[in-house]
Short mmCIF file of C-alpha atoms in Angstrom, two decimals:
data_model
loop_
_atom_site.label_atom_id
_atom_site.label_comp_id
_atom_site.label_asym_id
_atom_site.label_seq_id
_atom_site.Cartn_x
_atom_site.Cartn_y
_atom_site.Cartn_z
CA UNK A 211 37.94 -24.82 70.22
CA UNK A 212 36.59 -22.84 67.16
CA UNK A 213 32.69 -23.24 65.58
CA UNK A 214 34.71 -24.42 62.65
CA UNK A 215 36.01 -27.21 63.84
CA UNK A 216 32.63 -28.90 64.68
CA UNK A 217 30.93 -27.62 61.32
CA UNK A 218 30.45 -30.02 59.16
CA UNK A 219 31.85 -30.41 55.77
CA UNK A 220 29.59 -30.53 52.74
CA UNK A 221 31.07 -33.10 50.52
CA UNK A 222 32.06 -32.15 46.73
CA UNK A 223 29.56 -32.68 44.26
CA UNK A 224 29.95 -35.99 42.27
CA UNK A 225 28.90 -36.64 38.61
CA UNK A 226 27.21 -40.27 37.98
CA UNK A 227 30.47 -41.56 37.26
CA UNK A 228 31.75 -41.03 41.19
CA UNK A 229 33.94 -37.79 39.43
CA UNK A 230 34.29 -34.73 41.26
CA UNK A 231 32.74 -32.11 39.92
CA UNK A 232 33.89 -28.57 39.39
CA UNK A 233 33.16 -25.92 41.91
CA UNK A 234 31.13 -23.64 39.54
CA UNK A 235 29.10 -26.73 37.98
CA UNK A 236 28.28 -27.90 41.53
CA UNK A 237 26.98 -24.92 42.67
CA UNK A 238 24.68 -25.09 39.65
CA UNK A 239 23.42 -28.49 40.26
CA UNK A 240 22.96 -27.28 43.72
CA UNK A 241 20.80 -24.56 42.65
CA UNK A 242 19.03 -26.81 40.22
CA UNK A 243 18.34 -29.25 43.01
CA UNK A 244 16.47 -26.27 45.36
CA UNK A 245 14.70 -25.21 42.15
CA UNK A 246 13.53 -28.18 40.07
CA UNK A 247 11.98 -25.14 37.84
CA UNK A 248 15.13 -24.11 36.65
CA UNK A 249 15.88 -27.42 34.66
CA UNK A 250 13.40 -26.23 32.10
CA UNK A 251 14.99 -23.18 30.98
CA UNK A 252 17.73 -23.59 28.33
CA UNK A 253 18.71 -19.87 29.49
CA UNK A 254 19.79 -21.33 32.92
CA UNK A 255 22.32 -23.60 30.77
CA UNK A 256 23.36 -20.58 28.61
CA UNK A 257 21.87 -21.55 25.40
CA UNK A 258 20.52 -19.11 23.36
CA UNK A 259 17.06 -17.85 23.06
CA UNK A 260 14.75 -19.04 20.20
CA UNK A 261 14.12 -16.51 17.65
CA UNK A 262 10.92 -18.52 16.22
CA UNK A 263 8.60 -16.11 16.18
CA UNK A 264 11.02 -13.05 15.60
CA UNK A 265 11.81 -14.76 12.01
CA UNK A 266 8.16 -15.95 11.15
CA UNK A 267 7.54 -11.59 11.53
CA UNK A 268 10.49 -10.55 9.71
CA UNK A 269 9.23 -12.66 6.85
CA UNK A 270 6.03 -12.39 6.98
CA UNK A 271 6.17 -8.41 7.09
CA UNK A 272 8.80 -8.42 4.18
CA UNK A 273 5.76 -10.78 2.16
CA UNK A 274 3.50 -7.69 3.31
CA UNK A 275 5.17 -5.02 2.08
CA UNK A 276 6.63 -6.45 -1.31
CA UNK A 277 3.14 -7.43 -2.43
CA UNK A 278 1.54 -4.01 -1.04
CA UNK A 279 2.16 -2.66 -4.18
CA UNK A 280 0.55 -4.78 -6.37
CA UNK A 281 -2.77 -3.89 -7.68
CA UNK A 282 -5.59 -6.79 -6.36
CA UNK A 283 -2.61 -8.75 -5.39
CA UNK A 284 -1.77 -6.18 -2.51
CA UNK A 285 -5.00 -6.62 -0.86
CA UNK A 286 -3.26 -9.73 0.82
CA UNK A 287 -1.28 -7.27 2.75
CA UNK A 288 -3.94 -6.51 4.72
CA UNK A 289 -3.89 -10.45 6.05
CA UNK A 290 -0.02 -10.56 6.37
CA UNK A 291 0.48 -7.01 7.88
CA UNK A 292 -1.18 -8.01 10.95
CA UNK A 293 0.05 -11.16 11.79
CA UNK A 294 3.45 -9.79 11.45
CA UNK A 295 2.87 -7.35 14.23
CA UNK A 296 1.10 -9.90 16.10
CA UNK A 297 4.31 -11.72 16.07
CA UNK A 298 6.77 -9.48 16.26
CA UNK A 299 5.13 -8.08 19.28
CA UNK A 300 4.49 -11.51 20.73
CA UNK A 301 8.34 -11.97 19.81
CA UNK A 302 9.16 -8.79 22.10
CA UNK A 303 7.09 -9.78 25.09
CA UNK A 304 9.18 -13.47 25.06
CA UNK A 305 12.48 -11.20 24.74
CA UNK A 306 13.53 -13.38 21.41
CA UNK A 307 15.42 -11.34 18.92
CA UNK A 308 14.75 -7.43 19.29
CA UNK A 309 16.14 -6.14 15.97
CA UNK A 310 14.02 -9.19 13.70
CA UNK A 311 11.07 -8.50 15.77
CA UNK A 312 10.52 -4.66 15.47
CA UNK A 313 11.61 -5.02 12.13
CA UNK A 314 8.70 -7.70 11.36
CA UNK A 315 6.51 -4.80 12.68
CA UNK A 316 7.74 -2.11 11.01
CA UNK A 317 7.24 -4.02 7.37
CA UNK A 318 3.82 -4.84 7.71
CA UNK A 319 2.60 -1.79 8.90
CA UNK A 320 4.62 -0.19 5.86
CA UNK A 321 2.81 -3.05 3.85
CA UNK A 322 -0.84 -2.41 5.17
CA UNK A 323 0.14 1.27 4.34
CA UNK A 324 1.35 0.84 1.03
CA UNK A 325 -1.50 -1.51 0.09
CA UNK A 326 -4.57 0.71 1.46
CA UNK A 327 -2.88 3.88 -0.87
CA UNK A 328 -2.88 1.63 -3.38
CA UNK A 329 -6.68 0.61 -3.39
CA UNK A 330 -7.96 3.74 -3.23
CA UNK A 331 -6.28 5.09 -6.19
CA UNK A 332 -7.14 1.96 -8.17
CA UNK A 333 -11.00 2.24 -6.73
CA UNK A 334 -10.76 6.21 -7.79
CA UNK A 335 -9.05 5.54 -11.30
CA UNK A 336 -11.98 2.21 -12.15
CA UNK A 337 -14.72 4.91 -10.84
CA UNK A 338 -13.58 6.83 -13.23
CA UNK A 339 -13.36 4.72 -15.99
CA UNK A 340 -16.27 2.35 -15.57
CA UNK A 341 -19.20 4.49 -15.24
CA UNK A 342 -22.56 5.68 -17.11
CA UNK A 343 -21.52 7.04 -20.54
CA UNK A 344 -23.50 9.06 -22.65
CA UNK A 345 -22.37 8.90 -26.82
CA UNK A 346 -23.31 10.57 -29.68
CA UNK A 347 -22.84 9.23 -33.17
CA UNK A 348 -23.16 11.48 -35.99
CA UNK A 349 -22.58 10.52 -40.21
CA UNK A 350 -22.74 12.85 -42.90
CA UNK A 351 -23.39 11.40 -46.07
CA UNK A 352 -24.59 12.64 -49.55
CA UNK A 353 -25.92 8.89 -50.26
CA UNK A 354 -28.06 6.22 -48.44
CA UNK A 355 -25.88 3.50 -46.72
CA UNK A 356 -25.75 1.61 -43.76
CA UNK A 357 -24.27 2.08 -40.13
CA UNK A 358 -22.97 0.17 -37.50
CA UNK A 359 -22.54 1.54 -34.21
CA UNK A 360 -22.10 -0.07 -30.33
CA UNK A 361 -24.87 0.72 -28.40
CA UNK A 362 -23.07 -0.77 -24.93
CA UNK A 363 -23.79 -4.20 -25.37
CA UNK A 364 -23.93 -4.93 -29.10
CA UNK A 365 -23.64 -3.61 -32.69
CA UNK A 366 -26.29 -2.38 -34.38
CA UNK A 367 -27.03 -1.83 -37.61
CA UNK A 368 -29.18 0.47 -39.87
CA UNK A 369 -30.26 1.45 -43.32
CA UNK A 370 -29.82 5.59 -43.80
CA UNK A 371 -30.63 7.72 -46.26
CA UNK A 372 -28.50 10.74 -46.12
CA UNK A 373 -27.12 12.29 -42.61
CA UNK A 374 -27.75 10.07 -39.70
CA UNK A 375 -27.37 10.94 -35.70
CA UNK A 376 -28.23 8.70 -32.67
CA UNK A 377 -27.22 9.07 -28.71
CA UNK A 378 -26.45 6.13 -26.79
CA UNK A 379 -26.24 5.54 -23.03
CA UNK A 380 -24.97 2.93 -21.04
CA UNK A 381 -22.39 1.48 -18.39
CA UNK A 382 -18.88 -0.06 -18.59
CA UNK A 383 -15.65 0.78 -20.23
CA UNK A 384 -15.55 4.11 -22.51
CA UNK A 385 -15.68 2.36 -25.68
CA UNK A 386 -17.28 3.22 -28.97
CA UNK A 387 -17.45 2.48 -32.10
CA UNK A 388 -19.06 3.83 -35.49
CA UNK A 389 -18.89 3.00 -39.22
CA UNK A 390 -20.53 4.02 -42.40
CA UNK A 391 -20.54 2.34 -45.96
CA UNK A 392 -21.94 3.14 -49.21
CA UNK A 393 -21.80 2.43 -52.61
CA UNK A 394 -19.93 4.41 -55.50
CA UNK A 395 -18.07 7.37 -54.41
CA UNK A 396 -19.93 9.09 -51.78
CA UNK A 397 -18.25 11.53 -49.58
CA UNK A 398 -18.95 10.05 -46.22
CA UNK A 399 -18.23 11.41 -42.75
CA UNK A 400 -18.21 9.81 -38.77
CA UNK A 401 -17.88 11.51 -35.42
CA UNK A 402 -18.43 10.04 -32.06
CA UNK A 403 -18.44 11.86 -28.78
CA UNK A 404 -17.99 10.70 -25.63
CA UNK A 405 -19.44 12.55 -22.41
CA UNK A 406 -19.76 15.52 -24.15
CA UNK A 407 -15.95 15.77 -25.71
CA UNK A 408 -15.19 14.94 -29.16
CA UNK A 409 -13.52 11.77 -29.22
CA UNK A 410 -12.81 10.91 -32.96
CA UNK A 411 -13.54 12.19 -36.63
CA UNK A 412 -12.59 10.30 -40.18
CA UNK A 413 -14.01 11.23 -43.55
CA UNK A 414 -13.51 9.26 -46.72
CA UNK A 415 -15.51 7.72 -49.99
CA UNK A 416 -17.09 4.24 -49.82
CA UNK A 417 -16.67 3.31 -46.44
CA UNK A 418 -15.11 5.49 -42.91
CA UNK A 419 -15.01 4.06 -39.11
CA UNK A 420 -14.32 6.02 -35.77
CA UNK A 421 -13.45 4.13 -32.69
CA UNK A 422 -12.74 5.41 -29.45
CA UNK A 423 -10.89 3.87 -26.52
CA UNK A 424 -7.91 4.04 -27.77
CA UNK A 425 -5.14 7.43 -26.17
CA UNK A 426 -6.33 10.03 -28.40
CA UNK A 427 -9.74 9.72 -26.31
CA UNK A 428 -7.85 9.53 -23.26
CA UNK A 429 -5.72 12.67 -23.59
CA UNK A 430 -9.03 14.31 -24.38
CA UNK A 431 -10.13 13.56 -20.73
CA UNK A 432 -10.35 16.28 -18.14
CA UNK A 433 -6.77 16.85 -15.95
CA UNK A 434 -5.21 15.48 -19.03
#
């Protein structure tokens, strides 16, 4: 007689409910029953992977590189840049969503990019605003009055007799200011200069102020 006839047959797979299961399904329970490891894995069921950690890069980078831009704001890019990549390439080593992940990555590098140009020209631009300035006030007047000038921290004010000139250093914000007053009709004059560059001039009768800090200084700037 044939080996067949004396081989056993392996009976058909039975759900709890004493149904016979389907060929395919069986052999699945069969391989689940060799490999208790298996029954873990929602991949060995067909269910989709998780895409956690692709999405928490994607958004995280897109947070990254909209705020880059922002002056003192964008500094936080810095923070969210990394743990995008951190995630997105975490996100690639668990194979989870390719296209979120590399795209997490891609934003907050662009973001940490953006944001680091962005500090250095606002560090270069505030260097060269806020600095040591050195002013010179100078009135012209026929008649004794009074000034009042900023010396940097605070107004000050004097009695003159005719023409009056004073320098004045100190550090912040390019700001000055200068005024004159006396009584009657006197032909008064004001000039202020700022770093060496004539910043304003007024003339008048009875009273005349110059301020700076406002764009006709600025325009007088070098690269301007």
């Amino acid at each position: 007689m044939s080996d067949q006839s004396s081989r056993p047959e392996t009976p058909a797979a039975t759900d709890p409910h004493d149904r016979p299961v389907p060929e395919s399904q069986g052999a699945v329970q069969d391989l689940q029953a060799r490999h208790p490891g298996l029954t873990g894995h929602d991949h060995a069921a067909g269910a989709p992977p998780p895409m956690g950690l692709a999405i928490a890069a994607l958004v995280i980078g897109a947070i990254s590189f909209l705020e880059a831009s922002v002056p003192v704001i964008g500094v936080l890019s810095f923070l969210a840049g990394p743990l995008a990549i951190v995630f997105g390439v975490i996100a690639l080593r668990k194979r989870q969503k390719k296209a979120l992940a590399i795209a997490g990555i891609v934003l907050g590098a662009a973001g940490m990019l953006i944001a680091g140009i962005v500090t250095i020209m606002v560090a270069y631009f505030a260097n060269q605003i806020i600095g040591t300035h050195t002013v010179r006030y100078v009135v012209t007047s026929d008649r004794p009055g009074t000034v009042a000038y900023f010396n940097g921290t605070e107004t000050v004010t004097e009695e003159i007799n005719g023409d009056w000139q004073r320098d004045v250093s100190f550090t912040g914000l390019p700001y000055a200011s200068l005024s004159v007053d006396s009584e009657g009709t006197a032909t008064l004059g004001c000039q202020v200069s700022m770093d060496g560059s004539s910043a304003t001039t007024n003339t008048g009768t009875g009273e005349v102020s110059c301020v700076t800090g406002n764009m006709q200084f600025w325009h007088q700037l070098p690269g301007q």
